[in-house]
Coordinates of C-alpha atoms and ligand atoms in Angstrom, one line a residue:
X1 CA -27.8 -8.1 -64.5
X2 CA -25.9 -9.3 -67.8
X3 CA -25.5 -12.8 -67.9
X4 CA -22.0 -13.3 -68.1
X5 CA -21.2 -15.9 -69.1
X6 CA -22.6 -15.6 -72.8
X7 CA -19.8 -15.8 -75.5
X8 CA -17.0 -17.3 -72.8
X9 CA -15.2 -19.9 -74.8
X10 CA -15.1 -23.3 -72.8
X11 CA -17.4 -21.9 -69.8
X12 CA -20.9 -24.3 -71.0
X13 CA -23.4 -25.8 -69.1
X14 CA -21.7 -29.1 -69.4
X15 CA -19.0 -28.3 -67.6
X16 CA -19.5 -29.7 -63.8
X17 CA -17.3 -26.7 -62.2
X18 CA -20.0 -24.2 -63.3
X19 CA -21.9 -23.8 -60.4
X20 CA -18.7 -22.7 -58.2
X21 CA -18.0 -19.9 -61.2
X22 CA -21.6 -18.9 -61.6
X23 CA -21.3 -17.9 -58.5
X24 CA -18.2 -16.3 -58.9
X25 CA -19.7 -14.5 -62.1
X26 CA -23.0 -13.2 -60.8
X27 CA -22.7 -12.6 -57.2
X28 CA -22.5 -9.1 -57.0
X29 CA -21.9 -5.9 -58.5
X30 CA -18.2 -4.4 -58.8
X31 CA -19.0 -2.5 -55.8
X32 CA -20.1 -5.6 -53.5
X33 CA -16.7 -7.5 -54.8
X34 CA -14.7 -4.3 -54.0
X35 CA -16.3 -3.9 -50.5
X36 CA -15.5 -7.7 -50.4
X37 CA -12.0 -7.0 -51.6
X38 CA -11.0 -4.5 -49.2
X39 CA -12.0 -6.7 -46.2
X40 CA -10.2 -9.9 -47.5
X41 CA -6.7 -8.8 -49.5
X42 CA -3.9 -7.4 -48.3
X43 CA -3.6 -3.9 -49.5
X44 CA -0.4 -4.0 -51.4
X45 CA -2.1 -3.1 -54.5
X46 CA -4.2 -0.2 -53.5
X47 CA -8.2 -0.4 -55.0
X48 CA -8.5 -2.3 -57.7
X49 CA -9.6 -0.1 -60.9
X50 CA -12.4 -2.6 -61.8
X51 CA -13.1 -6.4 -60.9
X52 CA -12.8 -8.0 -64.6
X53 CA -14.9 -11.1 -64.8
X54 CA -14.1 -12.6 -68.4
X55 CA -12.4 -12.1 -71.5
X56 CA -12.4 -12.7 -74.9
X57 CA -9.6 -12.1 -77.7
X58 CA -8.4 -8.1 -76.9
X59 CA -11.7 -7.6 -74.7
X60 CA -12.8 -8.1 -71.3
X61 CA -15.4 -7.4 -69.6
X62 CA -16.0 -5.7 -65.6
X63 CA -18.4 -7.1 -63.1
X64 CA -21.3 -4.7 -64.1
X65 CA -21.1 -5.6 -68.0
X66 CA -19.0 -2.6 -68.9
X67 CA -16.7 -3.8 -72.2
X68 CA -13.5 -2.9 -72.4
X69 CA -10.4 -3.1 -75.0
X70 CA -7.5 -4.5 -73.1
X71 CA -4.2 -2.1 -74.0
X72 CA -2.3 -3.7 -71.1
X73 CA -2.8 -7.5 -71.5
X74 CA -2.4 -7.7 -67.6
X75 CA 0.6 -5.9 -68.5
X76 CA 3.0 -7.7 -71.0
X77 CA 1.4 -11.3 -69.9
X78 CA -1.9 -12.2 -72.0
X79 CA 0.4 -12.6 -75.4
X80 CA -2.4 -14.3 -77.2
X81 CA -5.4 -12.1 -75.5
X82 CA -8.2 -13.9 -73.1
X83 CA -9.3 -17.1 -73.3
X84 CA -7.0 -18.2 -76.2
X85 CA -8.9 -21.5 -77.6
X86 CA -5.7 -23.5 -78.8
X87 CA -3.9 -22.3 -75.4
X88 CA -7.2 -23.3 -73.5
X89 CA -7.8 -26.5 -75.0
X90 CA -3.5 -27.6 -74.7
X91 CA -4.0 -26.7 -70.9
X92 CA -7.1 -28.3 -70.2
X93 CA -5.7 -31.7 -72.2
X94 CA -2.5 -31.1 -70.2
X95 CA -4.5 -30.9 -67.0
X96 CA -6.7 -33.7 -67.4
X97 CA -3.9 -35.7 -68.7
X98 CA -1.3 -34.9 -65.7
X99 CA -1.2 -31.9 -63.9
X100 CA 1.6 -31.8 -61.0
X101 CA 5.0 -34.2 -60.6
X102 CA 7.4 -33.1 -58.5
X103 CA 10.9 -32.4 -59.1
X104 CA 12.2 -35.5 -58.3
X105 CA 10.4 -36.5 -62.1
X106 CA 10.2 -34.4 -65.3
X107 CA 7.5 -34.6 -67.9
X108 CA 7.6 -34.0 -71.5
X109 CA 5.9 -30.8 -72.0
X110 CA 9.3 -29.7 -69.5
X111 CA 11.7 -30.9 -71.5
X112 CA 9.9 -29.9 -74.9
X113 CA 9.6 -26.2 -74.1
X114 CA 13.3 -26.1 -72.8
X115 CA 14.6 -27.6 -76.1
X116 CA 12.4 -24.6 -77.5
X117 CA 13.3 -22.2 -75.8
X118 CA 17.2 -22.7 -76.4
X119 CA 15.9 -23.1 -80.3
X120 CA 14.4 -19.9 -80.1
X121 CA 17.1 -18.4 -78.3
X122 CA 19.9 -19.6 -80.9
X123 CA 21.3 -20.7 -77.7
X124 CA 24.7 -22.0 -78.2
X125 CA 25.6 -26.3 -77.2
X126 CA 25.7 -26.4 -73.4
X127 CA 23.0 -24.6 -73.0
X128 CA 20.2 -25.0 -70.3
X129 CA 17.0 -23.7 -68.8
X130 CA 15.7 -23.8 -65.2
X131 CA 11.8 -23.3 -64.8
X132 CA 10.1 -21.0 -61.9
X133 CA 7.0 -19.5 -61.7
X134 CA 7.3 -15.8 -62.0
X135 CA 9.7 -13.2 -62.6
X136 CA 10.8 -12.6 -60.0
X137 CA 12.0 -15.8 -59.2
X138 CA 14.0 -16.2 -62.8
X139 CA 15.7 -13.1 -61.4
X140 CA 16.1 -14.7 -58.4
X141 CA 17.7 -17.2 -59.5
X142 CA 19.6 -15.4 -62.2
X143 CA 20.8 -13.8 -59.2
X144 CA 22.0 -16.9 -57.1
X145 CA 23.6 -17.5 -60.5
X146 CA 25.2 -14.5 -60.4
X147 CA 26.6 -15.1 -56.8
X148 CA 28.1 -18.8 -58.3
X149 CA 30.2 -16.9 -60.4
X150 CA 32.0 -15.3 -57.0
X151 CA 34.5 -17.6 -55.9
X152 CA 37.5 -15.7 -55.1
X153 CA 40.2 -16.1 -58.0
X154 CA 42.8 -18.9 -56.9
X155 CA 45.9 -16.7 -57.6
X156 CA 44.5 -14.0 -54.9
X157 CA 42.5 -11.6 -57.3
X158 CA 39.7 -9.9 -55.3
X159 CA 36.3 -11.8 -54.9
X160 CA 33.3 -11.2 -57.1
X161 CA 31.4 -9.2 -54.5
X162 CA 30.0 -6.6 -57.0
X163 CA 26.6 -7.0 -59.1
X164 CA 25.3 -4.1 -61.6
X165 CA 22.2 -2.8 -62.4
X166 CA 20.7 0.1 -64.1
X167 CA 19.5 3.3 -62.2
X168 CA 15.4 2.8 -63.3
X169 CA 15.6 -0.7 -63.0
X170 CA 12.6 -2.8 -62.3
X171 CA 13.6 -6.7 -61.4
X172 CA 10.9 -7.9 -58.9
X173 CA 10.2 -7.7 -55.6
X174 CA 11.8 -11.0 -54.0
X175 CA 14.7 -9.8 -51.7
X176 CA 17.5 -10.6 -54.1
X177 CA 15.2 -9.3 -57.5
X178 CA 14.7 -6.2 -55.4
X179 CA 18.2 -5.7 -54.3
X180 CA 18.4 -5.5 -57.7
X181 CA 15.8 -3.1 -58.4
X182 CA 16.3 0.8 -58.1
X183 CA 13.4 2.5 -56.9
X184 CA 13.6 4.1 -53.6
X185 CA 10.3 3.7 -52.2
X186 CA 10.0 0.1 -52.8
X187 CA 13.7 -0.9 -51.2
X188 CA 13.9 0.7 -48.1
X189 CA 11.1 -0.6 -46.2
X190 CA 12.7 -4.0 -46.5
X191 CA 16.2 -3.0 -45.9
X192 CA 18.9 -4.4 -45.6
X193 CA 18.5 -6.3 -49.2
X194 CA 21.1 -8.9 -50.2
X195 CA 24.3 -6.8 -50.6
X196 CA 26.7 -5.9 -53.5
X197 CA 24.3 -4.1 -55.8
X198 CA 25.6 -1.2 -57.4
X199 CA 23.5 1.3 -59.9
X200 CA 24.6 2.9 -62.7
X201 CA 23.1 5.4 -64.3
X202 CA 20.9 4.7 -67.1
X203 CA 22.5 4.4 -70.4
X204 CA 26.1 5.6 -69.8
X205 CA 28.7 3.3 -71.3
X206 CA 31.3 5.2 -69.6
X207 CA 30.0 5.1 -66.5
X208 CA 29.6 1.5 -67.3
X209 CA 33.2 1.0 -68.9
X210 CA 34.3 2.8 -65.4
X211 CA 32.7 0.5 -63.4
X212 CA 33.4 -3.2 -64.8
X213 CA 36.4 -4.8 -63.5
X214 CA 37.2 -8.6 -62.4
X215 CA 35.2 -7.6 -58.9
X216 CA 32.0 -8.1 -60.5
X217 CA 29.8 -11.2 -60.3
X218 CA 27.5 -9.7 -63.1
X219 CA 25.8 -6.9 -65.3
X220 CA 21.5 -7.3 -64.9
X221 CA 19.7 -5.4 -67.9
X222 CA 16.3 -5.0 -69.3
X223 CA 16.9 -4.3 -72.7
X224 CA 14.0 -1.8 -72.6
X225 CA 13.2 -0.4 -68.9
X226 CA 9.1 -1.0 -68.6
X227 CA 8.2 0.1 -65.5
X228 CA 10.8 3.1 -65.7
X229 CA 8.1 4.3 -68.6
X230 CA 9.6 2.0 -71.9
X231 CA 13.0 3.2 -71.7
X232 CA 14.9 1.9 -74.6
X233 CA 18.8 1.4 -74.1
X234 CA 21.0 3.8 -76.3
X235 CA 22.3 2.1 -79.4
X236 CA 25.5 0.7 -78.8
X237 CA 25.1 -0.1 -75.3
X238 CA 24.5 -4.2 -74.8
X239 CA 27.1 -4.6 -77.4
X240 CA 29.5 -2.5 -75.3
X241 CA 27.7 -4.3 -71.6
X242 CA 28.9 -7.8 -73.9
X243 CA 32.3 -6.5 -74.4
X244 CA 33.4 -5.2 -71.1
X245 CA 31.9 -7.8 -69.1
X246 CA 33.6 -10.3 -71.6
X247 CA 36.9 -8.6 -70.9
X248 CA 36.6 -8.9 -66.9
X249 CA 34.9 -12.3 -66.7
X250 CA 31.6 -11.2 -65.5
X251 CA 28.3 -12.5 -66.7
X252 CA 25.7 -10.8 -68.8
X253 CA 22.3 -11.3 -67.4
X254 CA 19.6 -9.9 -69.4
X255 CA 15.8 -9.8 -67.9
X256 CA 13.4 -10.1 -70.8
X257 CA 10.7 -10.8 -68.5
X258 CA 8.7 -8.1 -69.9
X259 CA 10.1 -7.9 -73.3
X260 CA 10.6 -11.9 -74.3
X261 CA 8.8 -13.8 -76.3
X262 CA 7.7 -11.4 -79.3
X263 CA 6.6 -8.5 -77.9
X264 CA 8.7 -6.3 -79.2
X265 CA 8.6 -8.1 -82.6
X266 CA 11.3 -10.2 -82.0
X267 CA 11.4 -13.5 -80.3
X268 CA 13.8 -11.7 -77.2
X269 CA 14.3 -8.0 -77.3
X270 CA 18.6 -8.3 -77.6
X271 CA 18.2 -10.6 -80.6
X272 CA 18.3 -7.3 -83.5
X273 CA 21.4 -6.5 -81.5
X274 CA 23.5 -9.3 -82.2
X275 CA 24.2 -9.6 -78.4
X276 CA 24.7 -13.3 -76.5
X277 CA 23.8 -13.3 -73.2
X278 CA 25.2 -15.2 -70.5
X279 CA 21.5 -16.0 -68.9
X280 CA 18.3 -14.7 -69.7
X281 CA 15.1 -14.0 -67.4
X282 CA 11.4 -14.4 -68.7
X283 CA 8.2 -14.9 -67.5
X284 CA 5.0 -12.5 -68.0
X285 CA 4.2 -13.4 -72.0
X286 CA 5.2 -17.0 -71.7
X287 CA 2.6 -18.7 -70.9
X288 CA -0.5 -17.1 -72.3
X289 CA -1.5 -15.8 -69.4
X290 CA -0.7 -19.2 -67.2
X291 CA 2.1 -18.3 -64.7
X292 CA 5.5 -19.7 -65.4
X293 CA 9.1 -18.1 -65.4
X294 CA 12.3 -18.8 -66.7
X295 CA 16.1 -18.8 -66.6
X296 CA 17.9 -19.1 -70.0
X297 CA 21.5 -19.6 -69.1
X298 CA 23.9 -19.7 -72.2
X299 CA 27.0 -22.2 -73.0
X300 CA 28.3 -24.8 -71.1
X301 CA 30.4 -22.8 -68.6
X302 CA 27.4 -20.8 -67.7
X303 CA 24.9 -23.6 -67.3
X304 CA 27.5 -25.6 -65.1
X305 CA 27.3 -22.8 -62.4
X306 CA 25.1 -24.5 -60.3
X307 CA 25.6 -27.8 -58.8
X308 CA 23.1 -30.1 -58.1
X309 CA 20.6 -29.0 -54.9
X310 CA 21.7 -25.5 -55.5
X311 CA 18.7 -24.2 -56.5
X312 CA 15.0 -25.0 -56.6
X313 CA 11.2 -25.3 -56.9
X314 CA 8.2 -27.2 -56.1
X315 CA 5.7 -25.8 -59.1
X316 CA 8.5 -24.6 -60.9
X317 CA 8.0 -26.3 -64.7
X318 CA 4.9 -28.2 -64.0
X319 CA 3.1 -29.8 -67.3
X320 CA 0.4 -27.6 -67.2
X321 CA 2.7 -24.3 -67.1
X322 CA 5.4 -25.9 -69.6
X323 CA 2.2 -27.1 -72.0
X324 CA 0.8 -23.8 -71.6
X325 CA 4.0 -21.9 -72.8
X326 CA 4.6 -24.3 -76.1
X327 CA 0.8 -23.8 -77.1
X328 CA 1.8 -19.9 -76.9
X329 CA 5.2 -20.3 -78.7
X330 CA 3.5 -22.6 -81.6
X331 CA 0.8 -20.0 -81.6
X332 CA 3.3 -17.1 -82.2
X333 CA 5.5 -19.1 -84.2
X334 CA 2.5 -20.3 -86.6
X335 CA 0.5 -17.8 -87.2
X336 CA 2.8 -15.3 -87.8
X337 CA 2.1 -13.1 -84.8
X338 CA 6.1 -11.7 -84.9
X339 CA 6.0 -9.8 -88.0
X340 CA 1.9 -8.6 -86.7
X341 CA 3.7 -7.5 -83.4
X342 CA 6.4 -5.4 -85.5
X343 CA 3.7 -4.3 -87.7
X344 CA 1.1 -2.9 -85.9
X345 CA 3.6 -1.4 -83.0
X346 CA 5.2 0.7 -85.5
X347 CA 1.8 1.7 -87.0
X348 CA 0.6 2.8 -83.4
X349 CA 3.6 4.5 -82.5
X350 CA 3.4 6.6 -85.9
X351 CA -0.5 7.4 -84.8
X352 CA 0.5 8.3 -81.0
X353 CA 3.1 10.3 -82.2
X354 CA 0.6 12.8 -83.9
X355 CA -1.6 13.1 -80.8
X356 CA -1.3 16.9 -79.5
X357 CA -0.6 16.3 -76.3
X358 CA 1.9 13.6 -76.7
X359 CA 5.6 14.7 -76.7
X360 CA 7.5 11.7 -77.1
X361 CA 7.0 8.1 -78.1
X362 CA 9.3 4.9 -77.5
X363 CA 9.4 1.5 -77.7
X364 CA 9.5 -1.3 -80.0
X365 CA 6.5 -3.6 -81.5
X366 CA 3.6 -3.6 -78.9
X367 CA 5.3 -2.6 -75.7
X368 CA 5.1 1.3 -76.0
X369 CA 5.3 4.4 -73.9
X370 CA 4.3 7.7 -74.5
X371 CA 5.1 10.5 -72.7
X372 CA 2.1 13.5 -72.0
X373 CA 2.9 17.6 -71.8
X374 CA 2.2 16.8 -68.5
X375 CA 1.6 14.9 -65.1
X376 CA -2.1 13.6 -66.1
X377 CA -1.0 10.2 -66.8
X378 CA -3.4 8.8 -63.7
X379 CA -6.3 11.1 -64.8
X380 CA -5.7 9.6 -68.3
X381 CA -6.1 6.1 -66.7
X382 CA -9.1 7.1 -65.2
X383 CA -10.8 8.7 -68.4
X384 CA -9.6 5.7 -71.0
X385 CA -11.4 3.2 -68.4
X386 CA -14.6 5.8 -68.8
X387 CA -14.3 5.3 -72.4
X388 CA -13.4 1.7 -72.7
X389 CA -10.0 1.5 -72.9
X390 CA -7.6 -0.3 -70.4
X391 CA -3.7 1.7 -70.3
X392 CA -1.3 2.1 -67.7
X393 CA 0.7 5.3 -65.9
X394 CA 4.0 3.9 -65.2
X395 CA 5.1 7.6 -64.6
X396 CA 2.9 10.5 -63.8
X397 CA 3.4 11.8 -67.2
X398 CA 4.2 8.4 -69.3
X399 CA 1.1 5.8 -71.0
X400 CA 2.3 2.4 -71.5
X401 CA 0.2 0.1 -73.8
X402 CA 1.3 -3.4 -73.9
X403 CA -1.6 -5.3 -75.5
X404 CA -2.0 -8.6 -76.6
X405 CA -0.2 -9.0 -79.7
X406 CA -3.1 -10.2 -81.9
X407 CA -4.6 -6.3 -81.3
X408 CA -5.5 -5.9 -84.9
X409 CA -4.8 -2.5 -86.7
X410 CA -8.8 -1.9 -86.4
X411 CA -8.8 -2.0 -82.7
X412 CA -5.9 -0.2 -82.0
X413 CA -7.3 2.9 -83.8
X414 CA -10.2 3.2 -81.9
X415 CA -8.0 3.4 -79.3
X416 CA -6.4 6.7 -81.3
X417 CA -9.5 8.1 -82.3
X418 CA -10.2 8.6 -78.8
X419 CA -6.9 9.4 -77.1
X420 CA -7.2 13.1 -78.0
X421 CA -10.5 13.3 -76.3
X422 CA -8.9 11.1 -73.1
X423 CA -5.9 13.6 -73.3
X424 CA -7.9 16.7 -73.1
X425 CA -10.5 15.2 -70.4
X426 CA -7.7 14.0 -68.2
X427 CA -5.8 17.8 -68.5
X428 CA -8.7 19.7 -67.5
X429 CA -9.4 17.9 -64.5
X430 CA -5.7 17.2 -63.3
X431 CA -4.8 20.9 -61.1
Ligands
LIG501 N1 11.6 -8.2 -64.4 C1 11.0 -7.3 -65.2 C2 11.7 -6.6 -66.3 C3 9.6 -7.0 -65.0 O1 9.0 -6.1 -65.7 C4 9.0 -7.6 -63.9 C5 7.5 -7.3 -63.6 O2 7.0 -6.3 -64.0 C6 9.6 -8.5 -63.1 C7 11.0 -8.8 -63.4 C8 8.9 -9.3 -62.0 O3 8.0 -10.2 -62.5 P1 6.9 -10.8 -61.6 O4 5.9 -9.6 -61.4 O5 6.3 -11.9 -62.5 O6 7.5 -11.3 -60.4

């Protein structure tokens, strides 16, 4: 078998934990781990496509040496690509250096990437930021957030009862992120969610207009829809969302857990709008691939919603997750990877759009979807994988590539000089 672990940054024979991932590495084909995996995880997930053993840059590589050019960056997360060496080495110092306090003691990598974050944010004085670990759980507790601004009005008005979302919405799958969330199939077996949820439907600022009025707690947007296939909001609408929930005192929560932190060119996808938020999800790109979420909530009144003991989390904000995030912010920031981003997403977008079979193309920087002339998208997965490449179907008929953002205008066209071939492959066999 291929020894894997040539060219894996950091993974030498000095290092005294390589026995335990040698092991891991070369014990078995992808077929022996998926036999393994099927008798050991729970089956939320389905079968895993491959088992991926390392990566390097915008490549990794499966159990039985197959190489492969990551499209998906374990979907919006690996910013920086595999095995980063400056996020790598910040993590590893970080670890060795202190890796766990509790909350009951802060550290400086937490209190650095905060200050950061609000820079980054132009967050306005008063701002603050609470650390979890995921997305969900920024939701989560953009949610709880949501339900501090509740209270019933002292002159009798009508409690806050109501929260909005969007019909498409994807928020998590906690109980209160999924309350939140609109698909069907994923609610019901885990009803009854945390109540007051409304959808709208997608994109209507009248339906929206309609429906804001001083019984709502607060409006929860993605500025661009991911897992509804990179839906893009219609211009106009977070400025109108900012206006009416302005006017009835609700708050404007945006999740940018899949758009945030540059991949859609800008630092956070509402930026180019001119929009202020009230809070702020992210998690997924923040960390480099090192799990860590976060709740951006803007303005003194805002961050003063939760009292002491409200809210909480044991790994939430750890030094090794915070240190991990500012190595990936400094990266971005320094090497110019925002303008790249912008770059080579429009570039792509222009290519995909001149595919044959494609019919439409959305998104901004490298988070795009593409929709098909018809419902192959799974097929498509399964030929690109054949060929090298790793995409996603977030709709039977809609491709969504969300790469690291170093993906260099070389790599992504051999991704395009092979599409048409992966199109036509994946419409023949499809009935
Ligand atoms: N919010 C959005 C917009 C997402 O795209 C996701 C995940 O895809 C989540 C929340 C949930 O994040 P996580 O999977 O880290 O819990």
């Amino acid at each position: 078998m291929t020894d894997l672990t040539q060219n894996q940054p950091g993974h030498t024979a000095q290092n005294p934990g390589d026995q335990l991932l040698d092991l891991t590495l070369h014990d078995g084909s992808g077929a022996d781990w998926l036999t393994r995996y099927g008798s050991s995880l729970l089956g939320v997930f389905g079968t895993p496509q491959r088992v991926l053993v390392r990566g390097n840059g915008c490549t990794v590589w499966d159990a039985d040496g197959k190489e492969y050019l990551d499209l998906l960056g374990g979907i919006a997360v690996n910013a920086l690509g595999h095995a980063h060496p400056f996020v790598t080495s910040v993590i590893t110092s970080q670890l060795a250096t202190l890796g766990h306090v509790s909350n009951f003691f802060t550290s400086p990598t937490q209190i650095a990437l905060a200050e950061k974050l609000l820079e980054l944010a132009a967050a306005p004085a008063g701002s603050k930021v609470f650390f979890a670990n995921s997305g969900t759980e920024a939701v989560e507790a953009a949610f709880k957030l949501a339900r501090r601004n509740s209270a019933p009005a002292a002159d009798g008005k009508p409690a806050r009862t109501r929260i909005l979302a969007l019909d498409g919405a994807f928020h998590g799958r906690t109980m209160g992120a999924l309350a939140l969330t609109a698909k069907q199939a994923y609610r019901e077996p885990f009803e009854p969610l945390p109540g007051g949820v409304e959808h709208l439907p997608f994109g209507s600022i009248d339906a929206l207009v309609n429906a804001v009025d001083e019984t709502v707690a607060a409006v929860v947007i993605e500025p661009i829809q991911g897992e509804a296939g990179v839906r893009p909001l219609p211009p106009g609408y977070l400025q109108a969302a900012r206006e009416v929930t302005t006017r009835a005192g609700a708050l404007l929560i945006l999740d940018e857990v899949q758009t945030g932190v540059g991949r859609t060119g800008s630092w956070f996808a509402h930026q180019p709008s001119g929009v202020v938020p009230d809070a702020m999800t992210l998690a997924k790109g923040l960390g480099g691939g090192f799990p860590i979420g976060a709740l951006v909530t803007f303005g003194d009144a805002v961050s003063s919603l939760f009292a002491p003991g409200q809210h909480g989390t044991t790994f939430g904000g750890n030094p090794v997750a915070t240190a991990a995030a500012l190595a990936t912010l400094h990266t971005i920031d320094t090497t110019g990877l925002l303008s790249h981003t912008h770059d080579v997403g429009a570039w792509l977008r222009e290519q995909l759009a001149a595919v044959g079979q494609v019919t439409e193309v959305r998104g901004e920087g490298l988070l795009i979807g593409f929709d098909l002339d018809g419902d192959y998208a799974a097929a498509a997965v399964t030929e690109a994988l054949q060929q090298g490449f790793i995409v996603n179907a977030p709709t039977p008929h809609t491709l969504r590539l969300a790469p690291p953002l170093i993906l260099t205008r070389h790599q992504a066209a051999t991704f395009i000089a092979a599409l048409p071939g992966i199109l036509k492959t994946a419409k023949d066999v499809t009935p």
